[in-house]
Coordinates of C-alpha atoms and ligand atoms in Angstrom, one line a residue:
M1 CA -129.8 77.1 2.7
A2 CA -132.7 74.8 3.2
E3 CA -132.9 71.7 1.0
R4 CA -135.8 71.8 -1.5
I5 CA -137.3 68.4 -1.9
L6 CA -140.0 67.3 -4.3
V7 CA -142.2 64.4 -3.0
V8 CA -144.2 62.5 -5.7
D9 CA -146.7 60.1 -4.3
D10 CA -150.4 59.5 -5.0
Q11 CA -151.3 58.7 -1.3
T12 CA -152.0 61.8 0.7
A13 CA -151.2 60.1 3.9
M14 CA -147.7 59.3 2.6
Q15 CA -147.3 62.9 1.3
D16 CA -148.2 64.2 4.8
L17 CA -145.9 61.8 6.6
L18 CA -142.9 62.7 4.4
T19 CA -143.7 66.4 4.4
D20 CA -143.7 66.4 8.2
L21 CA -140.5 64.4 8.4
L22 CA -138.7 66.7 5.9
E23 CA -139.9 69.9 7.6
Q24 CA -138.6 68.6 10.9
R25 CA -135.2 68.2 9.3
G26 CA -135.4 71.9 8.2
A27 CA -136.0 71.0 4.5
E28 CA -138.6 72.7 2.3
P29 CA -140.8 69.9 0.8
V30 CA -143.3 70.3 -2.0
A31 CA -145.6 67.3 -2.6
V32 CA -147.5 66.4 -5.8
G33 CA -149.8 63.4 -6.6
T34 CA -148.8 62.3 -10.1
V35 CA -145.7 61.7 -12.1
A36 CA -146.9 64.1 -14.7
D37 CA -147.1 66.9 -12.1
G38 CA -143.7 66.1 -10.8
L39 CA -142.1 66.1 -14.2
E40 CA -143.7 69.4 -15.0
M41 CA -142.2 71.0 -12.0
V42 CA -138.7 69.5 -12.7
S43 CA -138.7 70.4 -16.3
K44 CA -140.0 74.0 -15.7
S45 CA -137.0 74.7 -13.5
P46 CA -134.5 71.8 -13.4
D47 CA -132.4 73.4 -10.7
A48 CA -135.3 74.2 -8.3
F49 CA -135.0 71.0 -6.3
D50 CA -132.1 69.4 -4.5
L51 CA -133.7 66.0 -4.2
V52 CA -136.8 64.1 -5.5
I53 CA -138.6 61.4 -3.5
L54 CA -140.5 59.3 -6.0
D55 CA -143.1 56.6 -5.5
L56 CA -142.9 53.7 -8.0
D57 CA -146.5 52.6 -8.1
F58 CA -149.2 55.0 -9.2
G59 CA -151.8 52.4 -10.2
E60 CA -153.3 51.3 -13.5
G61 CA -153.3 53.7 -16.4
Q62 CA -151.0 56.2 -14.7
T63 CA -147.4 57.0 -15.7
S64 CA -145.2 54.8 -13.5
G65 CA -142.5 56.0 -11.2
L66 CA -139.9 54.2 -13.3
A67 CA -140.8 56.1 -16.4
G68 CA -140.8 59.3 -14.3
L69 CA -137.3 58.5 -13.0
E70 CA -136.0 58.0 -16.6
E71 CA -137.4 61.4 -17.6
I72 CA -136.0 63.2 -14.5
K73 CA -132.6 61.8 -15.2
K74 CA -132.8 63.1 -18.8
I75 CA -133.8 66.6 -17.6
N76 CA -131.2 66.8 -14.8
P77 CA -128.8 63.8 -14.4
S78 CA -127.3 65.2 -11.2
L79 CA -130.6 65.6 -9.4
P80 CA -130.6 62.9 -6.7
V81 CA -133.7 60.6 -6.5
V82 CA -134.9 58.4 -3.6
I83 CA -137.4 55.7 -4.7
L84 CA -140.3 54.6 -2.5
T85 CA -141.2 51.0 -2.9
G86 CA -144.3 49.1 -1.8
K87 CA -144.4 45.4 -0.9
G88 CA -143.2 43.1 -3.6
T89 CA -141.7 45.8 -5.8
I90 CA -138.1 45.3 -4.6
S91 CA -137.1 43.9 -8.0
T92 CA -138.4 47.2 -9.5
A93 CA -136.3 49.1 -7.0
V94 CA -133.2 47.3 -8.2
E95 CA -134.2 48.4 -11.7
A96 CA -134.6 52.0 -10.5
I97 CA -131.1 52.0 -9.0
K98 CA -129.8 50.9 -12.4
L99 CA -131.6 53.8 -14.0
G100 CA -129.8 56.2 -11.7
A101 CA -131.8 56.4 -8.5
Q102 CA -129.5 57.0 -5.5
E103 CA -131.5 55.2 -2.8
Y104 CA -134.7 53.2 -2.2
V105 CA -136.8 53.1 0.9
E106 CA -139.5 50.6 1.6
K107 CA -143.0 51.8 2.6
D108 CA -143.3 49.8 5.7
F109 CA -143.6 50.3 9.4
Y110 CA -140.0 51.6 9.6
I111 CA -140.3 54.1 6.7
E112 CA -139.5 57.1 8.9
E113 CA -136.3 55.6 10.3
N114 CA -135.3 54.3 6.9
M115 CA -135.9 57.6 5.2
E116 CA -133.8 59.4 7.8
L117 CA -131.0 57.0 7.2
A118 CA -131.3 57.4 3.4
L119 CA -131.3 61.2 3.7
T120 CA -128.2 61.1 6.0
R121 CA -126.4 58.9 3.5
L122 CA -127.3 61.3 0.7
N123 CA -126.4 64.4 2.8
H124 CA -123.0 64.7 1.1
L125 CA -124.5 64.6 -2.3
I126 CA -127.3 67.0 -1.6
R127 CA -124.9 69.6 0.0
A128 CA -122.6 69.3 -3.0
T129 CA -125.5 69.9 -5.4
I130 CA -126.6 72.9 -3.4
D131 CA -123.1 74.3 -3.3
N132 CA -122.7 73.8 -7.0
K133 CA -125.9 75.6 -7.8
R134 CA -124.9 78.5 -5.6
L135 CA -121.6 78.6 -7.3
R136 CA -123.2 78.7 -10.7
R137 CA -125.5 81.4 -9.7
E138 CA -122.7 83.5 -8.3
R139 CA -120.7 83.0 -11.4
E140 CA -123.6 84.0 -13.6
F141 CA -124.2 87.0 -11.4
Y142 CA -120.7 88.3 -11.8
R143 CA -120.6 87.6 -15.5
E144 CA -123.7 89.8 -15.9
E145 CA -122.2 92.3 -13.5
L146 CA -119.3 92.8 -16.0
K147 CA -121.2 92.8 -19.2
G148 CA -120.6 96.4 -19.9
Q149 CA -123.4 98.0 -18.0
Y150 CA -121.9 97.2 -14.7
N151 CA -118.3 98.3 -15.5
I152 CA -116.1 100.7 -13.6
V153 CA -117.1 104.2 -14.6
G154 CA -115.0 107.3 -14.3
K155 CA -112.6 109.5 -16.2
S156 CA -110.5 110.7 -13.3
R157 CA -106.8 110.0 -13.5
V158 CA -107.0 107.7 -10.5
I159 CA -109.7 105.6 -12.1
Q160 CA -107.7 105.3 -15.3
Q161 CA -104.8 104.1 -13.1
V162 CA -107.0 101.6 -11.5
H163 CA -108.0 100.2 -14.9
Q164 CA -104.4 99.9 -15.8
Q165 CA -103.4 98.2 -12.5
I166 CA -106.3 95.7 -13.0
A167 CA -105.1 94.9 -16.5
E168 CA -101.5 94.4 -15.3
V169 CA -102.1 92.3 -12.3
A170 CA -105.2 90.3 -13.5
S171 CA -103.3 87.2 -14.8
I172 CA -100.6 87.1 -12.1
P173 CA -101.6 84.3 -9.7
R174 CA -100.8 86.3 -6.6
P175 CA -103.0 88.0 -4.0
V176 CA -104.3 91.5 -4.5
L177 CA -105.3 93.8 -1.7
I178 CA -108.0 96.4 -2.5
R179 CA -108.2 99.3 -0.1
G180 CA -110.6 102.2 0.1
E181 CA -113.5 103.7 2.2
R182 CA -116.9 102.1 2.2
G183 CA -118.8 102.3 -1.1
T184 CA -115.7 103.2 -3.3
G185 CA -116.1 100.1 -5.6
K186 CA -113.8 97.6 -4.0
E187 CA -116.0 94.6 -4.9
L188 CA -116.4 95.9 -8.5
V189 CA -112.6 96.0 -8.8
A190 CA -112.2 92.5 -7.4
A191 CA -114.7 91.1 -10.0
A192 CA -113.0 93.1 -12.7
I193 CA -109.6 91.5 -11.8
H194 CA -111.2 88.0 -12.0
N195 CA -112.9 88.8 -15.3
N196 CA -109.7 90.1 -16.9
S197 CA -107.7 87.1 -15.7
N198 CA -107.2 83.7 -17.3
R199 CA -109.5 82.3 -14.6
Q200 CA -112.5 84.2 -15.9
K201 CA -114.4 81.1 -16.9
R202 CA -113.8 79.6 -13.5
A203 CA -115.6 80.5 -10.2
F204 CA -115.5 83.9 -8.6
I205 CA -116.4 83.2 -5.0
T206 CA -116.9 85.9 -2.4
I207 CA -117.2 85.9 1.3
N208 CA -117.7 88.7 3.8
C209 CA -115.3 87.9 6.6
A210 CA -116.8 90.4 8.9
A211 CA -120.4 89.1 8.6
L212 CA -119.7 85.7 10.2
A213 CA -118.6 84.6 13.7
E214 CA -115.1 83.1 13.4
G215 CA -116.2 79.5 13.9
L216 CA -118.7 79.8 11.0
L217 CA -116.3 81.6 8.9
E218 CA -113.8 78.8 9.3
C219 CA -116.5 76.2 8.2
E220 CA -117.5 78.5 5.2
L221 CA -114.0 78.9 4.1
F222 CA -112.4 75.5 4.7
G223 CA -115.5 73.3 4.7
Q224 CA -116.7 70.9 7.2
E225 CA -116.9 67.1 7.4
D226 CA -120.2 65.4 8.3
N227 CA -120.9 65.7 12.0
A228 CA -117.9 67.8 12.8
F229 CA -120.4 69.1 15.4
T230 CA -123.6 67.5 16.6
N231 CA -126.1 67.6 13.8
S232 CA -123.8 69.5 11.5
S233 CA -123.7 68.5 7.9
F234 CA -121.0 68.4 5.2
R235 CA -119.9 71.6 3.6
E236 CA -117.6 71.8 0.7
G237 CA -116.0 75.1 1.7
R238 CA -115.4 78.2 -0.4
F239 CA -111.7 77.5 -1.0
V240 CA -112.7 74.2 -2.7
L241 CA -115.6 76.0 -4.6
A242 CA -113.1 78.6 -5.8
D243 CA -110.5 76.0 -7.0
K244 CA -108.9 77.2 -10.2
G245 CA -110.8 80.4 -9.8
T246 CA -110.8 83.4 -7.6
L247 CA -111.8 83.8 -3.9
F248 CA -112.7 87.3 -2.8
L249 CA -112.2 87.9 1.0
D250 CA -114.2 91.0 1.7
E251 CA -113.7 93.0 4.9
I252 CA -110.6 91.1 5.9
G253 CA -109.6 93.6 8.7
N254 CA -111.5 92.1 11.6
M255 CA -110.4 88.5 12.1
S256 CA -108.5 87.3 15.1
V257 CA -104.7 86.9 14.9
E258 CA -105.0 83.1 15.2
F259 CA -107.4 82.9 12.3
Q260 CA -105.2 85.1 10.2
Q261 CA -102.5 82.4 10.7
K262 CA -104.8 79.9 9.1
I263 CA -105.4 82.1 6.1
L264 CA -101.7 82.8 5.8
R265 CA -101.1 79.0 5.5
V266 CA -103.6 78.6 2.7
L267 CA -102.1 81.5 0.9
E268 CA -98.6 80.2 1.1
Y269 CA -99.2 76.5 0.6
Q270 CA -102.6 76.3 -1.0
Q271 CA -103.6 73.5 1.3
F272 CA -105.8 73.1 4.4
E273 CA -108.0 70.6 6.2
R274 CA -111.8 70.7 6.6
V275 CA -113.2 71.4 10.0
G276 CA -113.5 68.1 11.7
G277 CA -111.3 66.4 9.1
T278 CA -107.7 65.3 8.8
K279 CA -107.3 64.9 5.1
T280 CA -105.2 67.7 3.6
I281 CA -106.9 69.3 0.6
K282 CA -104.9 71.0 -2.1
V283 CA -106.3 73.8 -4.2
D284 CA -105.3 76.4 -6.7
V285 CA -107.0 79.6 -5.7
R286 CA -106.3 83.2 -6.5
V287 CA -107.1 85.3 -3.5
I288 CA -108.3 89.0 -3.6
A289 CA -108.9 90.7 -0.3
A290 CA -110.5 94.0 0.5
T291 CA -110.6 96.3 3.6
N292 CA -111.7 99.8 4.5
G293 CA -109.7 99.6 7.7
D294 CA -106.4 101.3 8.6
M295 CA -104.1 98.3 8.2
E296 CA -100.9 100.1 9.2
A297 CA -102.5 101.1 12.6
D298 CA -103.8 97.5 13.0
I299 CA -100.4 96.1 12.4
E300 CA -98.9 98.6 14.8
A301 CA -101.5 97.6 17.5
G302 CA -100.8 93.9 16.9
K303 CA -104.3 93.3 15.6
F304 CA -103.2 92.4 12.1
R305 CA -100.3 90.1 11.3
A306 CA -97.6 91.8 9.3
D307 CA -96.7 88.5 7.5
L308 CA -100.3 88.1 6.3
Y309 CA -100.3 91.7 5.2
D310 CA -97.1 91.3 3.3
R311 CA -98.5 88.2 1.6
L312 CA -101.9 89.8 0.7
A313 CA -100.4 93.1 -0.5
F314 CA -98.4 91.5 -3.3
E315 CA -100.2 94.3 -5.2
T316 CA -102.4 97.0 -3.6
I317 CA -105.1 98.9 -5.4
W318 CA -106.2 102.0 -3.7
L319 CA -109.6 103.4 -4.4
P320 CA -109.7 107.0 -3.4
P321 CA -112.9 108.5 -1.9
L322 CA -115.4 110.0 -4.3
R323 CA -114.7 113.5 -2.9
E324 CA -111.2 113.3 -4.3
R325 CA -112.4 112.4 -7.8
K326 CA -115.3 114.7 -8.3
E327 CA -114.8 114.8 -12.0
D328 CA -116.4 111.3 -12.0
I329 CA -119.6 112.4 -10.4
E330 CA -121.4 113.5 -13.5
L331 CA -120.5 110.3 -15.5
L332 CA -121.6 108.2 -12.6
C333 CA -124.9 110.0 -12.3
Y334 CA -125.8 109.4 -15.9
H335 CA -124.5 105.8 -15.6
F336 CA -126.8 105.0 -12.7
M337 CA -129.8 106.7 -14.3
E338 CA -129.3 104.7 -17.5
R339 CA -129.0 101.5 -15.6
L340 CA -132.2 102.1 -13.6
A341 CA -134.0 103.1 -16.8
G342 CA -132.7 99.8 -18.4
E343 CA -134.1 97.8 -15.5
V344 CA -137.5 99.5 -15.2
A345 CA -139.6 100.1 -18.3
N346 CA -141.3 103.4 -17.5
I347 CA -138.3 105.2 -16.1
K348 CA -136.3 107.5 -18.3
P349 CA -132.8 109.0 -17.6
K350 CA -132.9 112.7 -16.8
K351 CA -130.7 115.6 -17.2
L352 CA -128.7 117.2 -14.4
A353 CA -129.2 121.0 -14.2
P354 CA -125.8 122.7 -13.9
E355 CA -126.7 123.9 -10.4
T356 CA -127.5 120.4 -9.4
L357 CA -124.1 119.3 -10.4
E358 CA -122.6 122.1 -8.4
C359 CA -124.4 120.9 -5.3
L360 CA -123.3 117.3 -5.9
N361 CA -119.7 118.5 -6.2
A362 CA -119.9 120.5 -3.0
Y363 CA -121.0 117.5 -0.9
N364 CA -118.3 115.3 0.7
W365 CA -120.0 111.9 0.0
P366 CA -119.1 109.9 3.2
G367 CA -120.8 106.8 1.6
N368 CA -118.9 107.4 -1.6
V369 CA -120.2 105.9 -4.9
R370 CA -122.8 103.8 -3.2
E371 CA -124.3 106.8 -1.6
L372 CA -124.3 108.7 -4.9
K373 CA -126.0 105.7 -6.6
Y374 CA -128.8 105.6 -4.1
V375 CA -129.4 109.4 -4.2
I376 CA -129.6 109.4 -8.0
E377 CA -131.7 106.3 -8.2
R378 CA -134.2 107.7 -5.7
I379 CA -134.5 110.9 -7.6
T380 CA -134.8 109.2 -10.9
Y381 CA -137.9 107.2 -10.0
K382 CA -139.5 109.9 -7.9
V383 CA -139.1 113.0 -10.1
D384 CA -141.5 113.5 -12.9
G385 CA -139.9 116.1 -15.1
D386 CA -136.9 115.5 -17.3
T387 CA -134.4 117.6 -15.4
I388 CA -133.0 117.1 -11.9
S389 CA -132.9 120.5 -10.0
P390 CA -131.3 121.2 -6.7
R391 CA -134.6 121.1 -4.9
H392 CA -134.8 117.4 -5.7
L393 CA -131.6 116.8 -3.7
P394 CA -131.6 115.5 -0.1
Q395 CA -131.3 118.1 2.6
E396 CA -127.8 117.2 3.6
I397 CA -126.5 117.9 0.1
L398 CA -128.2 121.3 -0.1
T399 CA -126.8 122.2 3.4
A400 CA -123.3 121.2 2.4
Y401 CA -123.7 123.3 -0.7
S402 CA -124.9 126.4 1.2
R403 CA -121.9 126.0 3.5
S404 CA -119.3 125.5 0.7
G405 CA -119.1 129.1 -0.5
D406 CA -115.7 130.0 -2.0
G407 CA -115.2 132.9 0.3
E408 CA -118.8 134.1 -0.4
P409 CA -120.7 135.0 2.7
L410 CA -123.0 132.3 4.0
S411 CA -126.1 134.5 3.7
N412 CA -125.5 134.9 -0.1
R413 CA -125.1 131.2 -0.6
L414 CA -128.2 130.5 1.4
A415 CA -130.1 133.1 -0.6
Q416 CA -129.0 131.4 -3.9
V417 CA -130.3 128.0 -2.8
E418 CA -133.5 129.6 -1.5
K419 CA -134.0 131.3 -4.9
Q420 CA -133.3 128.2 -6.8
I421 CA -135.8 126.2 -4.8
L422 CA -138.4 128.9 -5.2
M423 CA -138.0 129.1 -8.9
D424 CA -138.2 125.3 -9.3
V425 CA -141.4 125.1 -7.4
Y426 CA -142.8 128.1 -9.1
E427 CA -142.2 126.5 -12.5
Q428 CA -143.6 123.2 -11.3
C429 CA -146.8 124.7 -9.9
Q430 CA -147.1 126.9 -13.0
G431 CA -147.1 130.1 -10.9
E432 CA -150.1 129.0 -8.7
L433 CA -149.1 130.8 -5.5
E434 CA -151.4 128.8 -3.3
D435 CA -149.9 125.5 -4.6
I436 CA -146.4 126.9 -4.1
A437 CA -147.2 127.9 -0.6
R438 CA -148.6 124.5 0.2
Q439 CA -145.6 122.7 -1.3
L440 CA -143.1 124.7 0.6
S441 CA -145.3 124.7 3.8
L442 CA -145.1 128.5 3.9
P443 CA -147.7 131.0 5.0
F444 CA -149.0 132.8 2.0
E445 CA -147.7 136.2 3.2
S446 CA -144.2 134.8 3.7
L447 CA -144.2 133.4 0.2
K448 CA -145.1 136.8 -1.3
Q449 CA -142.3 138.4 0.7
L450 CA -139.8 135.8 -0.5
M451 CA -140.8 136.3 -4.1
Q452 CA -140.3 140.0 -3.8
K453 CA -136.9 139.5 -2.2
H454 CA -135.8 137.3 -5.1
Q455 CA -137.6 139.4 -7.7
I456 CA -139.6 136.5 -9.0
D457 CA -142.5 137.7 -11.1
D458 CA -145.9 137.5 -9.6
A459 CA -148.0 137.6 -12.6
Q460 CA -151.3 137.4 -10.7
Ligands
ATP1 N1 -116.5 103.4 -10.6 C1 -117.7 102.8 -10.5 N2 -118.5 102.7 -11.6 C2 -119.8 102.2 -11.5 N3 -120.3 101.8 -10.4 C3 -119.6 101.9 -9.2 C4 -118.3 102.4 -9.2 N4 -117.8 102.3 -8.0 C5 -118.8 101.8 -7.2 N5 -119.9 101.5 -8.0 C6 -121.2 100.9 -7.5 O1 -121.3 101.4 -6.1 C7 -121.8 100.4 -5.3 C8 -120.8 100.1 -4.2 O2 -119.6 99.5 -4.8 P1 -118.9 98.3 -4.1 O3 -119.9 97.4 -3.4 O4 -117.9 97.7 -5.0 O5 -118.1 99.1 -2.9 P2 -117.2 98.6 -1.7 O6 -116.0 99.4 -1.8 O7 -117.0 97.1 -1.8 O8 -118.0 99.0 -0.5 P3 -118.1 98.4 1.0 O9 -116.7 98.6 1.6 O10 -119.2 99.2 1.7 O11 -118.4 96.9 0.8 C9 -122.0 99.2 -6.2 O12 -123.4 99.2 -6.6 C10 -121.1 99.4 -7.4 O13 -121.6 98.8 -8.5
MG2 MG1 -117.8 95.6 -0.5

């Protein structure tokens, strides 16, 4: 994440010089010309910046940098501040340090070099501030996620068992392994375990192990000392961020066997070293892992360490695919419609026609609950009426339905779907045949034949 830096200086030349320098370092600077403007930005959103660079001298009649500094520290005491001093204001700079500024840099010929040095010295602090903010955001996100509207929905026996397993294992400080196909709700369960545990007020940190190359994953998990690599900067690491809380290792199946050894060590001894560091760091982290892979096959093939598996699978929670718990489909549909309606003012939840539910039940949902969620959300915002009919469903679902006959000939099933679509469009176009033909991209004559075949009244 780029550092967001607020520059407060009345000289445009100085603003430009600092902005260039900061952009070259990969930061995102914002420059303003008065203390009042700077304070307004900081107070509007105290977390928006990771560092402030503040001039001291704004001339007669203007709020001084020193007064600005005091205010900034009142609004956000942990926001680091670098003071810029002109000639002869060194004593004021000392005053500024007493008021909580972290560094001061003189506006002289060497300002660029000195600013670089100051920023490097502050690197540790800035990274820690950024990590802390991220942590807080993630924590808030998951707290929201579990405030009722994002809970685990379902009435099937398996979902009830999952609820029970969550309640039982939540406060046991041991790993949990969550298994299930993609989109079955593994992350939701991980968050639920955390939120039902006695760690709920602490951090819930997640990391997708498959999304990062192994070197990066190691830095993300264990942290990194300053300059572990050329130009690299300090990282706290997610194990430290999750201290006393929970760390969710998502998609754990794909890491190398050597790396698995490192994970095993942390799980067993709760200690590790940062990349590029020698100090041993101790933490108290509850680990939850998830995978949609075939662990048994991977162990057999030597791709996954059996000892790590044993350790992770202290308790295993299985999330069956949606096609094996179809009794949850209806509840989930209404849940997703209500959620979307709660998020968008002019969207209302709709009803599911009985035939629609039949079609939804006939489909095998390879993408599981996530796929269902997107299908329902798309229909909810696109369809005007208050009922969802089969014709609103995507083609693959209709096709699956027409193929799913319980011993009924395919032609009958197809005819049923055809009739349903025809009746829906008929109703929608209020019997206007030309409109219906256009909607269905059918020649007028074919439409008439179809209507006869299905005995749909042609009042005209
Ligand atoms: N039982 C459920 N009740 C309500 N929402 C659910 C349920 N199961 C899954 N969802 C929703 O479906 C989506 C997918 O769930 P989640 O991300 O937890 O799946 P996952 O198993 O982690 O998938 P992947 O393996 O693809 O990462 C999320 O938006 C989640 O909120
Ligand atoms: Mg997931």
